[in-house]
Coordinates of C-alpha atoms in Angstrom, one line a residue:
X127 CA 197.7 69.3 54.7
X128 CA 196.3 67.0 52.0
X129 CA 193.3 66.0 54.0
X130 CA 192.0 69.6 54.0
X131 CA 191.3 69.2 50.3
X132 CA 189.7 65.8 50.6
X133 CA 186.2 66.2 49.3
X134 CA 184.7 63.8 51.9
X135 CA 186.3 65.7 54.7
X136 CA 185.2 69.1 53.2
X137 CA 181.6 67.8 52.6
X138 CA 181.4 66.5 56.2
X139 CA 182.5 69.9 57.5
X140 CA 179.9 71.7 55.3
X141 CA 177.3 69.3 56.6
X142 CA 178.5 70.0 60.2
X143 CA 178.1 73.7 59.7
X144 CA 174.6 73.3 58.3
X145 CA 173.7 71.1 61.2
X146 CA 175.2 73.5 63.7
X147 CA 173.3 76.4 62.0
X148 CA 169.9 74.6 62.3
X149 CA 170.5 73.7 66.0
X150 CA 171.7 77.2 66.9
X151 CA 168.6 78.6 65.1
X152 CA 166.5 76.9 67.7
X153 CA 168.0 78.9 70.5
X154 CA 166.9 82.3 71.6
X155 CA 170.2 83.7 70.2
X156 CA 170.0 82.1 66.8
X157 CA 166.2 82.4 66.2
X158 CA 166.4 86.1 65.0
X159 CA 169.3 85.3 62.7
X160 CA 168.0 82.2 61.0
X161 CA 169.8 79.0 59.8
X162 CA 170.6 80.5 56.4
X163 CA 172.6 83.4 57.8
X164 CA 174.2 81.2 60.4
X165 CA 175.3 78.6 57.8
X166 CA 177.1 81.4 55.8
X167 CA 178.8 82.8 58.9
X168 CA 179.9 79.6 60.5
X169 CA 181.4 78.3 57.2
X170 CA 183.1 81.7 56.5
X171 CA 184.8 81.5 59.9
X172 CA 186.2 78.0 59.4
X173 CA 187.3 78.8 55.8
X174 CA 189.2 81.9 56.9
X175 CA 190.8 79.8 59.7
X176 CA 192.1 77.5 57.0
X177 CA 190.1 74.5 58.1
X178 CA 188.5 74.1 54.7
X179 CA 189.4 75.4 51.2
X180 CA 188.3 78.9 50.2
X181 CA 188.0 80.7 46.9
X182 CA 191.7 80.9 46.1
X183 CA 192.2 77.2 46.6
X184 CA 188.8 76.0 45.6
X185 CA 188.1 72.3 45.0
X186 CA 185.8 70.5 42.5
X187 CA 183.4 69.7 45.3
X188 CA 182.4 73.4 45.5
X189 CA 181.9 73.6 41.8
X190 CA 179.8 70.5 42.0
X191 CA 177.6 72.0 44.6
X192 CA 177.2 75.2 42.5
X193 CA 176.6 73.2 39.3
X194 CA 174.3 70.4 40.6
X195 CA 173.1 70.9 44.1
X196 CA 172.0 74.6 43.8
X197 CA 169.8 74.0 40.7
X198 CA 168.3 70.8 42.2
X199 CA 167.4 72.8 45.3
X200 CA 165.4 75.2 43.1
X201 CA 163.6 72.3 41.5
X202 CA 162.6 70.7 44.8
X203 CA 161.4 74.0 46.3
X204 CA 159.4 74.7 43.1
X205 CA 157.4 71.5 43.8
X206 CA 155.6 73.4 46.6
X207 CA 154.8 76.5 44.5
X208 CA 151.2 77.9 44.6
X209 CA 150.5 79.5 41.2
X210 CA 147.5 81.5 42.5
X211 CA 149.6 83.3 45.1
X212 CA 152.3 84.0 42.6
X213 CA 150.0 86.1 40.4
X214 CA 149.9 88.9 43.0
X215 CA 153.6 88.9 43.6
X216 CA 154.9 88.8 40.0
X217 CA 154.5 92.4 38.8
X218 CA 155.7 94.1 42.0
X219 CA 158.7 91.7 42.1
X220 CA 159.7 92.6 38.5
X221 CA 159.2 96.3 39.3
X222 CA 161.5 96.1 42.3
X223 CA 164.1 94.1 40.3
X224 CA 164.2 96.7 37.5
X225 CA 164.5 99.4 40.1
X226 CA 167.4 97.6 41.8
X227 CA 169.1 97.1 38.4
X228 CA 168.9 100.9 37.7
X229 CA 170.1 101.5 41.3
X230 CA 173.2 99.4 40.5
X231 CA 174.0 101.5 37.5
X232 CA 173.5 104.7 39.6
X233 CA 175.8 103.1 42.3
X234 CA 178.5 102.4 39.7
X235 CA 178.5 106.0 38.3
X236 CA 178.4 107.7 41.8
X237 CA 181.1 105.4 43.2
X238 CA 183.3 106.1 40.2
X239 CA 183.3 109.8 41.0
X240 CA 183.5 109.3 44.8
X241 CA 186.3 106.7 44.9
X242 CA 188.1 107.6 41.5
X243 CA 189.3 104.0 41.1
X244 CA 190.9 104.8 37.7
X245 CA 193.9 106.3 39.6
X246 CA 194.8 102.8 40.8
X247 CA 193.2 100.5 38.3
X248 CA 194.2 102.5 35.2
X249 CA 192.6 101.5 31.9
X250 CA 191.2 98.4 33.5
X251 CA 188.9 100.6 35.7
X252 CA 186.0 100.9 33.2
X253 CA 186.1 97.2 32.4
X254 CA 185.9 96.3 36.1
X255 CA 183.1 98.8 36.5
X256 CA 181.2 97.1 33.6
X257 CA 181.9 93.6 35.1
X258 CA 180.5 94.8 38.5
X259 CA 177.5 96.4 36.8
X260 CA 176.8 93.0 35.1
X261 CA 177.2 90.8 38.2
X262 CA 175.2 93.2 40.4
X263 CA 172.3 93.3 37.9
X264 CA 171.8 89.6 37.7
X265 CA 174.8 87.4 38.7
X266 CA 178.2 86.1 37.8
X267 CA 177.2 85.0 34.2
X268 CA 177.3 88.7 33.3
X269 CA 180.6 89.2 35.1
X270 CA 182.3 86.5 33.1
X271 CA 180.7 87.5 29.8
X272 CA 182.2 91.0 30.0
X273 CA 185.5 89.7 31.3
X274 CA 185.8 87.3 28.3
X275 CA 184.9 90.1 25.8
X276 CA 187.9 92.2 27.0
X277 CA 190.2 89.2 27.8
X278 CA 190.3 90.5 31.4
X279 CA 190.8 87.0 32.7
X280 CA 194.4 87.2 31.4
X281 CA 195.1 90.0 34.0
X282 CA 195.9 87.4 36.6
X283 CA 196.1 89.0 40.0
X284 CA 193.7 91.8 39.2
X285 CA 191.1 89.4 37.9
X286 CA 191.5 87.1 40.9
X287 CA 191.4 90.1 43.2
X288 CA 188.2 91.4 41.6
X289 CA 186.6 88.0 42.1
X290 CA 187.8 87.9 45.8
X291 CA 186.3 91.3 46.5
X292 CA 183.1 90.4 44.7
X293 CA 182.8 87.2 46.8
X294 CA 183.3 89.1 50.1
X295 CA 180.9 91.9 49.3
X296 CA 178.2 89.5 47.9
X297 CA 178.4 87.4 51.1
X298 CA 178.1 90.5 53.3
X299 CA 175.1 91.6 51.2
X300 CA 173.4 88.3 51.8
X301 CA 173.8 88.8 55.5
X302 CA 172.4 92.4 55.2
X303 CA 169.3 91.3 53.1
X304 CA 168.6 88.5 55.6
X305 CA 168.5 91.0 58.4
X306 CA 166.8 93.8 56.4
X307 CA 163.1 93.1 56.9
X308 CA 163.4 92.6 60.7
X309 CA 165.4 95.9 61.1
X310 CA 163.5 98.1 58.7
X311 CA 160.1 97.1 60.2
X312 CA 161.2 98.8 63.4
X313 CA 161.5 102.2 61.7
X314 CA 159.1 102.0 58.8
X315 CA 156.1 99.7 59.1
X316 CA 155.7 96.9 56.5
X317 CA 152.5 96.9 54.5
X318 CA 152.8 93.1 54.3
X319 CA 153.0 92.8 58.0
X320 CA 154.7 89.4 58.0
X321 CA 158.0 88.6 59.8
X322 CA 160.4 86.0 58.6
X323 CA 159.2 82.6 59.7
X324 CA 161.3 80.0 61.5
X325 CA 162.5 77.7 58.7
X326 CA 162.1 74.7 61.1
X327 CA 158.3 75.4 60.9
X328 CA 158.2 75.1 57.1
X329 CA 160.1 71.8 57.2
X330 CA 157.4 70.2 59.2
X331 CA 155.0 70.5 56.3
X332 CA 156.6 67.6 54.6
X333 CA 155.1 65.2 57.2
X334 CA 158.2 63.0 57.0
X335 CA 159.9 61.4 54.1
X336 CA 159.2 57.8 53.1
X337 CA 161.1 55.6 50.8
X338 CA 158.5 55.8 48.0
X339 CA 158.7 59.6 48.0
X340 CA 162.5 59.7 48.2
X341 CA 162.7 57.3 45.1
X342 CA 160.4 59.5 43.1
X343 CA 161.9 62.8 44.1
X344 CA 165.4 61.7 43.3
X345 CA 164.4 60.4 39.9
X346 CA 162.3 63.5 39.0
X347 CA 165.0 65.9 40.1
X348 CA 167.8 64.1 38.2
X349 CA 165.6 63.6 35.1
X350 CA 164.5 67.2 35.1
X351 CA 168.1 68.4 35.5
X352 CA 169.2 66.2 32.6
X353 CA 166.4 67.4 30.4
X354 CA 167.1 71.1 31.2
X355 CA 170.8 70.7 30.4
X356 CA 170.1 68.8 27.2
X357 CA 167.6 71.5 26.0
X358 CA 170.2 74.3 26.8
X359 CA 172.6 72.6 24.4
X360 CA 170.0 72.4 21.6
X361 CA 168.8 75.9 22.4
X362 CA 171.7 77.8 23.9
X363 CA 169.6 81.0 24.3
X364 CA 167.3 79.1 26.7
X365 CA 168.8 79.1 30.2
X366 CA 168.8 75.6 31.8
X367 CA 167.7 77.0 35.1
X368 CA 164.6 78.4 33.5
X369 CA 163.7 75.0 32.0
X370 CA 164.4 73.3 35.4
X371 CA 162.2 75.8 37.2
X372 CA 159.4 75.4 34.7
X373 CA 159.4 71.6 35.0
X374 CA 159.3 71.9 38.7
X375 CA 156.3 74.2 38.6
X376 CA 154.4 72.0 36.1
X377 CA 155.0 68.9 38.2
X378 CA 153.9 70.7 41.3
X379 CA 150.4 71.1 39.8
X380 CA 150.0 67.3 39.4
X381 CA 148.2 65.4 42.2
X382 CA 150.8 62.6 42.3
X383 CA 153.8 64.8 42.8
X384 CA 152.0 67.2 45.2
X385 CA 151.4 64.2 47.5
X386 CA 155.1 63.2 47.7
X387 CA 156.7 63.9 51.0
X388 CA 160.1 65.4 51.5
X389 CA 160.6 67.8 48.5
X390 CA 160.7 70.8 50.8
X391 CA 163.2 69.1 53.1
X392 CA 165.5 68.1 50.2
X393 CA 165.3 71.6 48.8
X394 CA 165.9 73.4 52.0
X395 CA 168.9 71.3 53.0
X396 CA 170.4 71.8 49.5
X397 CA 170.0 75.6 49.8
X398 CA 171.8 75.5 53.2
X399 CA 174.6 73.5 51.6
X400 CA 174.8 76.0 48.7
X401 CA 174.9 78.9 51.2
X402 CA 177.6 77.2 53.2
X403 CA 179.9 77.2 50.1
X404 CA 179.1 80.9 49.5
X405 CA 180.4 81.4 53.1
X406 CA 183.5 79.4 52.3
X407 CA 184.2 81.7 49.3
X408 CA 184.2 84.8 51.6
X409 CA 188.0 84.9 51.7
X410 CA 189.1 88.0 53.6
X411 CA 192.8 87.3 53.4
X412 CA 192.7 87.3 49.6
X413 CA 191.5 90.9 49.7
X414 CA 194.0 92.0 52.3
X415 CA 196.9 90.6 50.3
X416 CA 196.2 92.9 47.4
X417 CA 196.9 95.9 49.7
X418 CA 196.2 99.3 48.0
X419 CA 194.7 97.6 44.9
X420 CA 192.5 95.4 47.1
X421 CA 191.4 98.4 49.3
X422 CA 190.5 100.4 46.2
X423 CA 188.5 97.5 44.7
X424 CA 186.8 96.9 48.0
X425 CA 185.8 100.5 48.6
X426 CA 184.5 100.9 45.1
X427 CA 182.5 97.7 45.1
X428 CA 181.2 98.2 48.6
X429 CA 180.1 101.8 47.7
X430 CA 178.3 100.5 44.6
X431 CA 176.3 97.9 46.6
X432 CA 175.6 100.4 49.4
X433 CA 174.2 103.0 47.0
X434 CA 172.2 100.2 45.3
X435 CA 170.8 99.2 48.8
X436 CA 169.9 102.7 49.9
X437 CA 168.2 103.6 46.6
X438 CA 166.3 100.3 46.5
X439 CA 165.2 100.7 50.1
X440 CA 164.0 104.3 49.8
X441 CA 162.2 104.0 46.4
X442 CA 161.0 100.4 47.1
X443 CA 159.7 101.5 50.5
X444 CA 157.8 104.4 48.9
X445 CA 156.3 102.2 46.2
X446 CA 155.7 98.9 47.9
X447 CA 156.9 98.8 51.5
X448 CA 157.1 95.0 51.5
X449 CA 160.6 94.6 53.1
X450 CA 160.9 90.9 52.5
X451 CA 160.1 91.4 48.8
X452 CA 162.5 94.3 48.6
X453 CA 165.3 92.3 50.2
X454 CA 164.6 89.3 47.9
X455 CA 164.6 91.6 44.7
X456 CA 167.8 93.2 45.9
X457 CA 169.4 89.9 46.5
X458 CA 168.4 88.8 43.0
X459 CA 170.4 91.7 41.7
X460 CA 173.5 91.3 43.8
X461 CA 173.6 87.6 44.3
X462 CA 171.4 86.1 41.5
X463 CA 168.4 83.9 41.5
X464 CA 169.6 81.0 43.8
X465 CA 170.4 83.3 46.7
X466 CA 167.2 85.2 46.2
X467 CA 165.3 81.9 46.4
X468 CA 167.1 81.1 49.6
X469 CA 165.9 84.4 51.1
X470 CA 162.3 83.8 49.9
X471 CA 162.5 80.4 51.6
X472 CA 164.0 81.8 54.8
X473 CA 161.3 84.5 55.0
X474 CA 158.6 81.9 54.5
X475 CA 157.4 83.7 51.3
X476 CA 156.6 80.7 49.1
X477 CA 154.8 83.0 46.6
X478 CA 158.0 84.8 46.0
X479 CA 160.2 81.7 45.2
X480 CA 159.3 81.4 41.6
X481 CA 159.4 85.2 40.9
X482 CA 162.9 85.3 42.6
X483 CA 164.2 82.7 40.0
X484 CA 162.4 84.4 37.1
X485 CA 163.8 87.9 37.9
X486 CA 167.2 86.3 38.4
X487 CA 166.9 85.0 34.8
X488 CA 165.9 88.4 33.7
X489 CA 169.0 89.8 35.3
X490 CA 171.1 87.4 33.2
X491 CA 169.6 89.0 30.1
X492 CA 169.9 92.7 31.3
X493 CA 173.2 92.6 33.2
X494 CA 175.6 92.1 30.2
X495 CA 173.9 95.0 28.3
X496 CA 174.1 97.3 31.3
X497 CA 177.7 96.4 31.8
X498 CA 178.7 97.2 28.2
X499 CA 176.8 100.5 28.4
X500 CA 178.6 101.5 31.5
X501 CA 182.0 100.7 30.0
X502 CA 181.2 102.9 27.0
X503 CA 180.0 105.7 29.2
X504 CA 183.1 105.7 31.3

């Protein structure tokens, strides 16, 4: 049906899922789950029911949200950053992220020997292992960089299948890391001693959005986005997200911008919209259609992430025992900076929002190198 790909229809459905998630979060059932997790789950359900497009039949609206809305959400949330609080969080966050990166490499090597995917994947096995190493160190930029180096995108069904499995496992891990602090604190007390806060409570700090604030926030966000993109073309080695984040942090320290109302609300809603699209990309049928190949890819990928998680939890717990920070650092590895930022926001850990983005950028630098090293080793 043509209307299922109509961008206005799809956007209205995404908005409905976000609204539903926020309302359900206010109930006794939804409060422990949080709106972020609910937005992912609700959208994944309707996408797998065929009510909106998913990864295999994606539309330009999804790409637009990834390209424009997700970065702008980071900028708006950065306008509430407290630099003094960040000083204490920076080094532990980097330490946990590096630990998680090494845990990913360990996961790849252990899963390779446990699952033996080369029997099904053949000579493409090491390349896929390298791609997964890259993407689970710091995001999809590394996944695509390694794929392009080996022309893996020409493999058609295998390339699409790897992406489908990656989407499903990444979405599941977002759900796991959202629940991680609440569950782990029951068995191993958190040094930080703070539980995830209700996101509705943070939103009230904006004190309402007036027309003057809205005009300035839209202008600043769009102008900052344009500047960051322009600079990345002049200096390709400078990630645009890093420039955008820096501009947001600098502006946050000025009295005029700090008094604008609504930045947090804009940023939070944009994050929920971004997470809803991630839910839509969780296409279970695409994995099932690959049969033996899909099962092997799924088992291998899931084992990698599981070993990453166990290693990060055990070592991170011994070193830091701040479950929210450990979950955010792990998410920066598996899902990248934007999803890590979403976790920091959901947990009410504003001091971790900027570190989440920065370690995500670090992952973009490390992931490709780790991926190529794994390919050579295997």
